[in-house]
DNA sequence: GTGAAAGCGCTAACAC
DNA sequence: GTGTTAGCGCTTTCAC
C-alpha cells in the first residue's frame, strides 16, 4: 500500500519485453544470460533504482539476509557496544540485524528466538539470559540447521562457535588487586551461577584467594538471581553482607549491572569507598573514571566481541557447519585499577 | 530450510480435510466460519503450536506488524530508554520493532529508512540525525501513506505526530540555575542548530539570559556538528572556549553525549568543576549522581517518550491519518541541580 | 540464451 | 459456511 511506484521484476520485464525469470537471473548475474541483455537489464534497473523485495525473496528462499540478535538489555552499555560490533560486521557483509531483548527472562528469550526464526533469520547471535537453564529448544534448532553463535553468556552444553571475554583472568586480576591492596574479606556478587560468565568469574575469584592462601568464605559469596535488574535485589544482598559478623572489606562485583548498582547502593548508604568497603567490578561505562571514587573495573572488548561473533556466524551461514570444528574465542579484557579498590601496595 | 516441521495452513487444511482459506479465516476468527469448525481448527492449530508465517503474511498484505525505529545510536542511554518504551508499547499491541542506527549520518539514516520500507514496516518512529536537513524523501513517503511519528529530534517541516521533551523549559531552568549560582559567562554547547531540539534548548538558554538582563555573547555559543561523536571535536570546542579573552565560568551542554564528553574533557584537563567552570547538562545516565562532582543535569523521560510515540504511531497505523489533527506531545523534564553547577544562592 | 510455469505461505474475491 | 482461485514478488526447474 506504500510508495506507489515500487519497482518489481515484473515491471522491468514488462518494460523491456522480457520475462521475469530473465530479469531475475540477469540481476543476479547468472551465466545463463547473455552479456548484452544483462547489460541492458542492469542499466534499466539502475535507472529505476530497483531493489529486490526482501520479503518476497525471504519467502521464496527461506533466507532473509538478516541476523537475529538476542541479549538481555541494550541499556547495558556493554551490550550497546556489542551491537555496534555486530552491526559493523553485518553491514560489511550485506546482512541486516534484528535486535531483541530478553530483559533477563528465559520466557521472553524463547519468545524472541521463536519470533526471529519465523522471520527466517539466517542465523542467531545469542547472549543468554542469566536465569536460562533449558537450552533444549536451541539445540533442536541447531540440529535442524540453524547457524548459532554465542557471545558473552554462552551455553556450555551447546557445541558451536562462541566468543567470550577472558572472564577468569579479569576476575582473577580484580580479586588479586583487592588482596594486594590489603583486603581480607572480599565478597563476591554475581548473577545466578548458571551462566558460563558467572562460573568463570567465580573461578577467577576463588583462584586468586587460593593463590594468596585465603580460605573460601561461603557467606561472602552472593548471587543476584535477576542480575541486579531490581535495585531491591541489590539492596537486599548488600544488606545481608553488611549484617554479617564479619563484614566484608571489599566487594568484587561480577557483572556490569551489579557493579554500578552496588556502587550506587553503597553510596546511598553513606558507606565510604574504599575506606570501609573497597570495590572492583566489571563495567563498560566510561563514566566510571569520573565517579568519586573512580571505579576500578574490568573492561570487556564489546565492539570486538560483537564483530567477531557476527563474522563467525556469517561464515557459518555462508559455508555451512559441515566438517567444522567449533571454536571458542577468548578476548582479553582490560583491567583498570582505580580509586575504589584502595590501592595501597601497588601503583 | 529450517525447523523441519514448520506447520502451515496447508498442513492443517490437509489434516483436517478442509481448505486453506477456511483455516485462514477460522484462525483469524472470521464470522464467515461456523463456531464448530472454528473450534476444531483452533484446537488443532494450538495442539500443533501453529504460528502464522510473518513473511508470507507481509508479502500478501503489505503489512509486517513491525515498527521501524531510526535513531542516532543506542550507546546513548537516553535512546536505550526510549527503545524500551517503544518496545513496551509495541509488544502490548502485537507489533515487533526493528531498530536501526544512523550514527549521526544523514546518509545512513536514509539508507536505514529505505531498507525499513522495503521490509514493509507498518510505520516509522524517527529521531533525526543532527546533521540532517533534507527530509524531502520522508515527506514523499508520508504522502504515499507511510505513518510517521517523530520523537526527540523532530522535523519541523513535516506535519505529523511528535513527542518531545520540554527542551525549552529544561534549558531555561538549567541556565537560570547557573545564573542564580553566580555564573556570568555561561557558554552554550550543542549539536548543529538544524535540529528542533538544539533550537529549543538554545531558546531556553537565551531566554534565561534575557530574563536576568544578560547580553548574549555569541563567542560563547558553540556547535559540535557531529554532536560530539568524536572526542576530538569536543576537545577543539572546549579549547576554543578556554582561549577566549573572557573564559566562560560555566557551560550548559545541550545534549547527552556532549554533556558527558565535556565533563570528561574538563576532567582530563584538570579544570576544577564547578570552581573554575560550572556545568549543567542534559543526560539520562544514572551514574552522574556518583561523579565528582555530581553532574547537574536535565533528565528526559526516555521510556515515556518511546512509549507515547509508539502508541501514537500504532494509532496512526490502525486508524489511518485521515481527518486527524497531528499533535506535538511535550513531556516534562526533571531538573537535577547537583554539585557541578555551584549552587550558591539556592538550595 | 530465454521463457513458461510452479510455488514459497498466506489472504481475499468470488463461487457455490 | 466452505471451497476455488488468483496473486503478493521472487526464484527455480525445465522446456524450447
XYZ file of C-alpha atoms (C1' of nucleotides) in Angstrom:
726
model
C 0.000 0.000 0.000
C 3.023 2.176 0.262
C 5.296 4.041 -2.136
C 3.060 3.970 -5.125
C 5.672 3.142 -7.667
C 7.680 0.331 -6.199
C 9.576 -1.292 -8.999
C 9.222 -5.034 -9.372
C 10.850 -7.589 -11.610
C 7.564 -7.894 -13.382
C 7.540 -4.205 -14.144
C 11.019 -4.324 -15.590
C 10.134 -7.432 -17.562
C 7.124 -5.696 -18.988
C 9.019 -2.550 -19.910
C 11.849 -4.445 -21.515
C 9.597 -7.045 -23.108
C 11.421 -9.879 -21.414
C 10.316 -12.470 -18.895
C 10.613 -12.027 -15.161
C 12.880 -15.017 -14.906
C 15.305 -13.445 -17.336
C 15.334 -10.275 -15.287
C 15.779 -12.205 -12.087
C 18.704 -14.143 -13.454
C 20.320 -11.168 -15.094
C 20.217 -9.101 -11.937
C 21.877 -11.890 -10.036
C 24.476 -12.108 -12.762
C 23.598 -15.632 -13.822
C 25.847 -17.077 -16.553
C 22.686 -18.209 -18.329
C 22.030 -14.702 -19.538
C 23.962 -13.108 -22.375
C 26.246 -10.223 -21.627
C 24.267 -7.918 -23.847
C 20.871 -8.430 -22.223
C 22.449 -8.397 -18.796
C 23.854 -5.014 -19.596
C 20.543 -3.718 -20.805
C 18.690 -5.030 -17.798
C 21.102 -3.836 -15.140
C 21.212 -0.418 -16.722
C 17.444 -0.138 -16.731
C 17.142 -1.481 -13.193
C 19.676 1.007 -12.001
C 17.880 3.822 -13.732
C 14.657 2.869 -11.997
C 16.519 2.368 -8.739
C 15.201 -1.148 -8.467
C 15.690 -3.055 -5.205
C 14.691 -6.634 -4.599
C 11.765 -7.076 -2.293
C 13.372 -8.772 0.698
C 10.082 -10.162 1.931
C 9.323 -11.929 -1.317
C 12.841 -13.181 -1.531
C 12.760 -14.411 2.045
C 9.512 -16.214 1.445
C 10.839 -17.889 -1.636
C 14.321 -18.749 -0.462
C 13.796 -19.109 3.264
C 16.680 -16.753 3.847
C 16.297 -13.126 4.790
C 19.884 -11.896 4.881
C 19.147 -10.952 8.428
C 20.901 -11.912 11.625
C 18.884 -12.181 14.794
C 20.437 -10.864 17.987
C 19.239 -11.893 21.421
C 20.589 -10.288 24.565
C 19.353 -9.183 27.941
C 19.095 -5.416 27.503
C 20.640 -2.677 25.430
C 20.564 -0.407 28.472
C 23.724 -2.203 29.469
C 26.468 -0.167 27.790
C 28.462 -3.306 27.179
C 25.705 -4.760 25.024
C 25.279 -1.489 23.200
C 28.926 -1.785 22.199
C 28.485 -5.392 21.190
C 25.592 -4.455 18.958
C 27.685 -1.890 17.180
C 30.307 -4.526 16.537
C 27.676 -6.871 15.201
C 26.168 -4.152 13.079
C 29.536 -3.303 11.627
C 30.323 -6.860 10.549
C 26.790 -7.490 9.361
C 26.582 -4.418 7.148
C 30.002 -5.142 5.710
C 28.657 -8.462 4.553
C 25.272 -7.320 3.351
C 23.295 -8.530 6.338
C 20.826 -6.671 8.452
C 20.363 -7.253 12.131
C 17.271 -7.628 14.206
C 17.804 -6.962 17.897
C 15.624 -8.487 20.573
C 15.876 -8.168 24.328
C 15.136 -10.869 26.864
C 15.330 -8.479 29.822
C 16.771 -11.389 31.703
C 13.713 -13.560 31.253
C 14.024 -17.036 29.770
C 10.454 -16.839 28.645
C 10.980 -13.650 26.663
C 14.196 -15.083 25.349
C 12.404 -18.089 23.943
C 9.631 -15.941 22.514
C 12.188 -13.709 20.825
C 14.080 -16.607 19.346
C 10.944 -18.257 18.075
C 9.870 -14.993 16.506
C 13.217 -14.467 14.860
C 13.060 -17.940 13.378
C 9.651 -17.253 11.974
C 11.087 -14.166 10.333
C 13.541 -16.595 8.763
C 16.676 -15.002 10.075
C 19.716 -16.722 8.641
C 21.364 -17.189 11.990
C 21.304 -16.235 15.624
C 23.729 -14.375 17.847
C 22.877 -15.079 21.438
C 23.866 -13.963 24.890
C 21.694 -15.996 27.216
C 19.554 -14.571 29.987
C 21.097 -15.111 33.395
C 18.253 -17.322 34.530
C 18.182 -19.565 31.477
C 18.908 -23.210 32.108
C 16.943 -25.028 29.430
C 18.511 -24.688 26.011
C 16.993 -27.836 24.580
C 14.946 -25.973 22.021
C 18.039 -24.155 20.825
C 19.797 -27.470 20.413
C 16.920 -28.732 18.296
C 17.105 -25.645 16.142
C 20.808 -26.088 15.690
C 20.241 -29.713 14.782
C 17.701 -28.587 12.231
C 20.395 -26.474 10.621
C 20.171 -23.095 12.285
C 23.571 -21.390 12.480
C 24.192 -20.241 16.001
C 26.956 -18.285 17.681
C 27.035 -17.428 21.355
C 28.733 -14.414 22.833
C 29.263 -13.313 26.421
C 26.769 -15.600 28.147
C 27.298 -18.817 26.275
C 25.620 -22.182 26.648
C 28.251 -24.735 27.655
C 26.078 -27.658 26.593
C 25.700 -26.478 23.012
C 28.539 -27.110 20.634
C 29.042 -24.134 18.356
C 31.245 -21.077 17.938
C 31.486 -18.881 20.993
C 33.070 -15.528 21.692
C 33.731 -14.554 25.268
C 35.883 -12.237 27.287
C 38.617 -13.676 29.418
C 36.372 -13.719 32.428
C 38.629 -15.855 34.524
C 41.617 -13.592 34.057
C 39.571 -10.463 34.651
C 38.100 -11.767 37.878
C 41.427 -13.163 38.974
C 43.211 -9.887 38.494
C 40.490 -7.843 40.090
C 40.475 -10.049 43.153
C 44.242 -10.158 43.286
C 44.340 -6.418 43.151
C 41.961 -6.162 46.084
C 44.040 -8.655 48.007
C 47.231 -6.798 47.240
C 45.588 -3.650 48.484
C 45.176 -5.257 51.842
C 41.608 -6.505 51.681
C 40.996 -9.712 53.616
C 37.290 -10.378 53.325
C 36.370 -9.951 49.720
C 32.741 -10.583 48.915
C 31.694 -11.869 45.525
C 28.457 -10.731 43.917
C 27.301 -12.078 40.614
C 24.245 -13.163 38.735
C 22.985 -16.715 39.153
C 25.645 -19.349 38.692
C 24.066 -21.000 35.715
C 25.901 -18.782 33.266
C 29.336 -19.550 31.959
C 30.298 -15.973 32.666
C 29.388 -16.180 36.330
C 31.133 -19.529 36.714
C 34.331 -18.333 35.124
C 34.397 -15.124 37.104
C 33.776 -17.007 40.299
C 36.579 -19.388 39.407
C 38.916 -16.452 38.882
C 37.896 -15.003 42.213
C 38.453 -18.312 44.002
C 41.770 -18.902 42.325
C 43.062 -15.545 43.451
C 42.020 -16.284 47.018
C 43.657 -19.678 46.813
C 46.875 -18.296 45.380
C 47.089 -15.924 48.292
C 46.331 -18.690 50.738
C 42.952 -17.364 51.822
C 40.137 -19.660 52.807
C 36.859 -19.517 50.982
C 34.087 -17.938 52.995
C 30.777 -19.067 51.566
C 28.831 -16.367 53.364
C 30.693 -13.785 51.302
C 29.556 -15.312 48.031
C 26.220 -13.977 46.893
C 24.005 -14.192 43.855
C 21.509 -11.784 42.365
C 19.103 -14.006 40.539
C 17.794 -11.188 38.378
C 21.300 -9.968 37.703
C 20.525 -6.942 39.804
C 17.777 -5.769 37.491
C 15.916 -4.534 40.528
C 17.509 -2.174 42.981
C 15.619 -4.063 45.635
C 17.540 -7.234 44.974
C 20.855 -5.402 45.148
C 19.821 -3.725 48.362
C 18.881 -6.986 49.989
C 22.112 -8.693 49.090
C 24.211 -5.756 50.210
C 22.263 -5.567 53.466
C 22.892 -9.228 54.119
C 26.578 -8.684 53.606
C 26.586 -5.736 55.968
C 24.853 -7.740 58.678
C 27.456 -10.474 58.702
C 29.558 -10.909 61.798
C 32.497 -10.412 59.592
C 31.519 -7.548 57.349
C 33.384 -7.685 54.036
C 36.084 -5.097 53.457
C 35.703 -5.360 49.693
C 33.227 -6.484 47.073
C 34.071 -7.858 43.713
C 31.040 -7.348 41.515
C 30.981 -9.676 38.573
C 28.598 -8.006 36.106
C 28.178 -4.576 34.603
C 24.759 -4.060 36.059
C 25.624 -5.266 39.533
C 28.779 -3.182 39.571
C 27.154 0.177 39.026
C 24.126 -0.715 41.138
C 26.231 -1.799 44.096
C 28.267 1.346 43.751
C 25.087 3.409 43.881
C 23.749 1.361 46.768
C 26.830 1.821 48.934
C 26.852 5.479 48.040
C 23.251 5.862 49.139
C 24.013 4.136 52.407
C 26.850 6.547 53.002
C 29.440 3.795 53.152
C 32.848 5.144 52.313
C 34.554 3.577 49.337
C 37.188 2.249 49.581
C 37.838 3.030 53.260
C 35.005 0.904 54.576
C 34.406 -1.278 51.577
C 36.585 -1.406 48.502
C 35.068 -2.150 45.116
C 36.181 -3.755 41.910
C 33.731 -4.521 39.157
C 33.050 -5.382 35.573
C 31.705 -2.499 33.535
C 31.989 -0.835 30.191
C 30.615 2.516 31.202
C 33.179 5.200 30.519
C 31.751 7.398 33.225
C 33.362 5.328 35.963
C 36.549 7.252 35.576
C 34.685 10.333 36.744
C 32.972 8.878 39.771
C 34.031 9.534 43.336
C 35.948 7.464 43.905
C 36.762 6.372 40.410
C 35.537 2.826 39.990
C 38.087 0.103 39.472
C 36.819 -2.088 36.733
C 37.358 -4.788 34.197
C 36.509 -3.622 30.712
C 35.375 -6.087 28.093
C 36.008 -5.537 24.388
C 32.350 -5.194 23.472
C 32.723 -3.989 19.920
C 35.263 -6.661 19.049
C 33.172 -9.327 20.634
C 30.187 -8.379 18.544
C 32.199 -8.048 15.383
C 33.964 -11.368 15.782
C 30.798 -13.193 16.731
C 28.987 -11.797 13.718
C 31.838 -12.710 11.420
C 31.874 -16.257 12.722
C 28.140 -16.515 12.311
C 28.235 -15.235 8.771
C 30.943 -17.754 7.956
C 28.676 -20.479 9.307
C 25.753 -19.182 7.288
C 27.745 -18.990 4.094
C 29.827 -22.142 4.364
C 27.546 -24.268 6.449
C 28.526 -26.096 9.612
C 29.643 -29.325 7.957
C 33.115 -30.554 8.827
C 33.681 -27.618 11.080
C 35.453 -27.625 14.375
C 33.665 -25.120 16.504
C 35.878 -22.788 18.406
C 35.635 -20.598 21.441
C 37.318 -17.268 21.005
C 38.534 -15.718 24.244
C 39.159 -11.990 24.048
C 41.460 -10.234 26.507
C 39.953 -7.819 28.997
C 41.412 -4.600 30.281
C 41.984 -4.111 33.964
C 41.630 -0.594 35.295
C 42.627 -0.308 38.923
C 41.201 2.968 40.125
C 40.305 4.648 43.348
C 37.563 2.328 44.544
C 39.924 -0.561 45.127
C 42.162 1.122 47.670
C 45.481 0.569 46.056
C 47.988 0.520 48.887
C 50.734 -1.821 47.887
C 50.683 -1.224 44.181
C 50.897 1.584 41.659
C 15.398 -24.838 5.246
C 14.942 -24.683 8.966
C 12.841 -26.402 11.590
C 11.862 -29.421 9.621
C 8.263 -29.480 10.642
C 7.025 -25.967 10.375
C 3.267 -26.044 10.426
C 1.474 -24.253 7.631
C -2.137 -23.524 6.922
C -1.910 -26.014 4.134
C -0.770 -28.707 6.502
C -3.662 -28.069 8.856
C -6.076 -27.957 5.936
C -4.791 -31.280 4.735
C -5.001 -32.906 8.166
C -8.478 -31.594 8.827
C -9.653 -32.144 5.274
C -10.634 -28.530 4.875
C -9.416 -25.782 2.590
C -6.630 -23.398 3.476
C -8.931 -20.429 3.209
C -11.240 -21.928 5.778
C -8.317 -22.426 8.094
C -7.063 -18.937 7.442
C -10.423 -17.391 8.172
C -11.094 -19.532 11.194
C -7.787 -18.664 12.786
C -8.492 -15.007 12.307
C -11.889 -15.533 13.849
C -13.841 -14.579 10.760
C -17.616 -14.557 11.198
C -17.858 -16.480 7.948
C -16.815 -19.654 9.681
C -19.123 -21.660 11.898
C -18.403 -21.839 15.578
C -17.990 -25.548 15.456
C -15.335 -25.697 12.758
C -13.596 -22.699 14.263
C -13.360 -24.581 17.493
C -11.986 -27.666 15.803
C -9.446 -25.682 13.827
C -8.182 -23.515 16.657
C -7.832 -26.553 18.867
C -5.822 -28.417 16.290
C -3.702 -25.377 15.486
C -2.964 -24.901 19.127
C -2.043 -28.533 19.516
C 0.429 -28.238 16.659
C 1.617 -24.921 18.003
C 0.880 -23.244 14.708
C 2.124 -19.710 14.098
C 1.470 -17.645 11.028
C 4.439 -17.124 8.800
C 5.012 -13.384 9.103
C 6.977 -13.223 5.874
C 4.199 -14.717 3.824
C 1.672 -12.558 5.533
C 3.759 -9.463 4.970
C 4.185 -10.269 1.312
C 0.492 -10.797 0.879
C -0.832 -7.937 2.919
C 1.993 -5.440 2.612
C 2.000 -5.104 6.370
C 4.517 -6.746 8.615
C 3.234 -5.819 12.042
C 6.630 -4.279 12.542
C 7.594 -0.766 13.515
C 10.833 0.640 12.225
C 12.898 2.739 14.610
C 15.563 5.144 13.440
C 17.835 6.953 15.871
C 21.407 8.058 16.111
C 22.889 5.438 18.432
C 21.790 3.101 21.165
C 25.009 3.802 23.011
C 23.263 6.925 24.200
C 21.483 5.809 27.391
C 18.595 8.119 26.626
C 17.872 6.288 23.390
C 18.226 2.943 25.095
C 15.427 4.043 27.420
C 13.340 5.279 24.534
C 13.689 1.941 22.813
C 12.426 0.152 25.866
C 9.403 2.402 25.908
C 8.786 1.706 22.248
C 9.264 -2.000 22.755
C 6.818 -1.992 25.609
C 4.031 -0.296 23.652
C 4.767 -2.300 20.524
C 4.633 -5.672 22.223
C 1.463 -4.730 24.047
C -0.134 -4.164 20.673
C 1.297 -7.143 18.867
C 3.988 -5.278 16.973
C 7.654 -6.028 16.673
C 10.289 -3.387 16.358
C 13.262 -3.129 14.088
C 15.949 -0.778 15.346
C 18.366 0.980 13.035
C 21.092 3.455 13.865
C 22.122 6.438 11.801
C 25.213 7.130 13.896
C 24.518 10.750 13.177
C 24.862 10.359 9.437
C 22.093 11.527 7.130
C 23.265 9.058 4.545
C 22.947 6.075 6.869
C 19.654 7.439 8.058
C 18.261 7.448 4.563
C 19.638 4.003 3.846
C 18.051 2.672 7.021
C 14.709 4.192 6.258
C 14.714 2.900 2.716
C 15.591 -0.556 3.978
C 12.849 -0.488 6.576
C 10.330 0.459 3.932
C 11.400 -2.420 1.756
C 10.815 -4.699 4.708
C 7.323 -3.258 4.686
C 7.317 -1.897 8.182
C 3.920 -0.512 9.062
C 5.278 2.766 10.301
C 8.357 4.656 11.311
C 9.499 6.154 14.585
C 12.244 8.628 13.906
C 14.708 10.759 15.774
C 16.638 12.576 13.096
C 20.403 12.685 12.837
C 21.813 16.002 13.977
C 23.180 16.808 10.544
C 20.010 16.015 8.619
C 18.471 18.890 6.722
C 16.784 17.250 3.762
C 13.621 15.425 4.728
C 12.003 15.620 1.337
C 12.047 11.887 0.806
C 10.345 11.388 4.154
C 7.667 13.820 3.130
C 7.094 11.826 -0.052
C 6.803 8.658 1.938
C 4.310 10.232 4.264
C 2.356 11.498 1.278
C 2.355 7.968 -0.068
C 0.691 6.844 3.121
C 3.514 5.890 5.453
C 2.605 6.539 9.084
C 5.338 8.528 10.733
C 5.941 9.752 14.247
C 8.931 11.785 15.308
C 10.434 11.770 18.761
C 13.230 13.818 20.299
C 14.781 15.229 17.152
C 11.735 16.065 15.119
C 11.413 17.544 11.657
C 9.622 20.886 11.930
C 8.714 20.912 8.246
C 6.858 17.608 8.371
C 3.353 17.631 9.728
C 2.756 14.564 11.848
C 2.630 13.458 15.483
C 5.683 14.355 17.502
C 6.810 13.580 21.003
C 9.465 15.718 22.562
C 10.783 16.665 25.934
C 10.220 20.163 27.187
C 13.557 21.258 25.883
C 12.924 24.917 26.318
C 11.993 24.593 29.973
C 14.889 22.274 30.692
C 17.423 24.578 29.120
C 15.833 27.603 30.712
C 15.966 26.147 34.181
C 19.475 24.837 33.790
C 20.718 28.215 32.652
C 18.762 30.034 35.302
C 20.251 27.802 37.911
C 23.741 28.591 36.717
C 22.921 32.290 36.754
C 21.479 32.075 40.241
C 24.647 30.370 41.328
C 26.569 33.427 40.339
C 27.815 32.459 36.901
C 28.137 35.370 34.488
C 29.616 33.945 31.327
C 27.696 30.821 30.521
C 28.757 29.043 27.378
C 26.298 27.021 25.338
C 27.382 23.844 23.588
C 25.031 21.866 21.434
C 24.831 19.883 18.257
C 24.251 21.689 14.972
C 21.338 24.081 15.023
C 19.302 22.338 12.395
C 17.535 20.190 14.954
C 14.431 21.248 16.763
C 15.996 20.069 19.980
C 19.028 22.274 19.605
C 16.899 25.247 18.635
C 14.561 24.883 21.588
C 17.365 24.400 24.052
C 19.179 27.387 22.711
C 15.995 29.403 23.002
C 15.653 28.361 26.634
C 19.225 29.336 27.285
C 18.776 32.727 25.640
C 15.532 33.401 27.451
C 17.124 32.775 30.811
C 19.937 35.167 29.967
C 17.424 37.740 28.812
C 15.282 37.361 31.910
C 18.320 38.060 34.017
C 19.267 41.001 31.884
C 22.431 39.497 30.487
C 23.637 40.262 26.999
C 24.134 37.487 24.515
C 27.752 36.718 23.838
C 27.994 34.940 20.502
C 31.514 33.740 21.158
C 30.159 31.636 23.997
C 27.742 29.811 21.748
C 29.288 26.771 20.114
C 28.192 23.870 17.999
C 29.519 20.354 17.657
C 28.499 19.348 14.188
C 28.892 15.667 14.895
C 27.038 16.021 18.178
C 30.318 15.333 19.930
C 30.615 11.858 18.461
C 34.352 12.394 18.320
C 36.305 13.376 21.383
C 38.395 15.449 19.067
C 35.507 17.701 18.214
C 34.677 18.213 21.874
C 38.279 18.960 22.645
C 38.516 21.560 19.948
C 35.405 23.385 21.015
C 36.380 23.354 24.667
C 39.839 24.596 23.787
C 38.371 27.442 21.811
C 36.263 28.426 24.784
C 39.270 28.308 27.086
C 41.252 30.554 24.786
C 38.690 33.323 24.811
C 39.603 36.601 26.394
C 36.647 36.120 28.607
C 36.827 32.481 29.582
C 33.373 31.125 30.440
C 32.656 30.407 34.067
C 30.027 27.831 33.171
C 28.974 25.617 30.303
C 25.488 24.493 29.577
C 25.760 21.351 27.461
C 22.653 20.693 25.483
C 22.894 17.004 24.609
C 23.519 13.773 26.451
C 26.613 12.967 24.502
C 28.134 16.411 24.729
C 27.398 16.606 28.441
C 29.341 13.556 29.482
C 32.080 14.180 26.936
C 32.637 17.759 28.084
C 32.676 16.577 31.660
C 35.376 14.066 30.785
C 37.262 16.629 28.770
C 37.381 19.200 31.572
C 38.328 16.462 33.982
C 41.208 15.397 31.768
C 42.400 18.965 31.533
C 42.376 19.232 35.299
C 39.901 22.070 35.299
C 38.070 22.214 38.597
C 34.316 21.857 38.394
C 32.490 23.977 39.420
C 35.148 26.310 40.862
C 36.682 27.189 37.516
C 33.881 26.156 35.252
C 30.437 25.091 36.365
C 28.497 22.545 34.360
C 24.875 21.789 33.671
C 23.864 19.287 31.052
C 21.264 17.051 29.529
C 21.807 13.401 30.296
C 19.964 10.263 31.226
C 22.903 8.390 32.637
C 22.188 7.473 36.230
C 25.881 7.395 37.033
C 26.090 11.179 37.114
C 24.952 11.186 40.687
C 28.126 9.347 41.569
C 30.598 11.508 39.712
C 32.879 14.025 41.350
C 31.381 16.485 41.406
C 27.920 15.103 40.822
C 26.719 16.348 37.477
C 23.784 18.706 37.392
C 21.533 17.562 34.661
C 18.229 17.661 32.899
C 16.705 14.239 32.671
C 14.333 13.407 29.852
C 11.574 10.838 30.250
C 13.025 8.412 27.726
C 10.810 5.456 28.413
C 7.638 7.547 28.334
C 8.714 9.275 25.195
C 9.216 5.961 23.430
C 6.003 4.518 24.745
C 3.898 7.514 23.807
C 5.464 7.831 20.392
C 4.851 4.160 19.681
C 1.267 4.392 20.866
C 0.636 7.370 18.633
C 2.205 5.590 15.705
C 0.159 2.476 16.240
C -2.983 4.581 16.399
C -1.995 6.099 13.054
C -1.355 2.674 11.594
C -4.625 1.270 12.816
C -6.914 4.230 12.201
C -5.150 5.876 9.317
C -4.182 9.514 9.160
C -7.377 10.775 7.575
C -9.147 13.622 9.346
C -6.505 13.687 12.017
C -5.064 16.726 13.656
C -1.475 15.918 14.308
C -0.254 16.837 17.722
C 3.036 17.503 19.385
C 3.281 15.987 22.815
C 5.641 17.822 25.131
C 6.800 15.777 28.093
C 8.116 17.432 31.239
C 11.783 17.041 32.098
C 13.336 16.659 35.501
C 15.909 19.146 36.671
C 18.588 17.838 38.973
C 20.793 20.577 40.323
C 23.861 18.856 41.681
C 27.408 19.673 42.547
C 28.707 20.652 39.155
C 26.590 23.782 38.950
C 27.956 25.541 42.028
C 24.750 26.242 43.789
C 25.441 29.267 45.950
C 22.230 31.186 46.229
C 19.809 28.306 46.111
C 19.099 25.071 47.873
C 20.086 -17.720 -24.022
C 15.277 -17.050 -22.915
C 10.630 -18.052 -21.221
C 6.743 -20.694 -19.117
C 5.164 -22.473 -15.071
C 5.131 -23.738 -10.429
C 5.286 -22.464 -5.804
C 7.122 -20.246 -1.078
C 2.586 -19.373 2.864
C -0.721 -16.573 3.114
C -5.204 -13.674 2.132
C -9.335 -12.296 -0.222
C -12.592 -12.108 -4.030
C -15.878 -14.720 -5.563
C -18.386 -19.026 -6.289
C -21.323 -22.423 -4.668
C -20.380 -21.810 5.737
C -16.903 -23.632 2.869
C -14.047 -24.101 -1.241
C -11.835 -22.364 -5.555
C -8.893 -19.378 -7.445
C -5.698 -15.906 -8.049
C -1.847 -13.471 -6.675
C 1.736 -10.753 -3.374
C 7.369 -10.625 -5.764
C 10.521 -13.564 -6.192
C 13.419 -17.937 -7.573
C 13.999 -22.116 -9.947
C 13.356 -26.208 -12.568
C 12.537 -27.433 -17.024
C 11.273 -26.677 -21.904
C 12.441 -24.753 -26.162
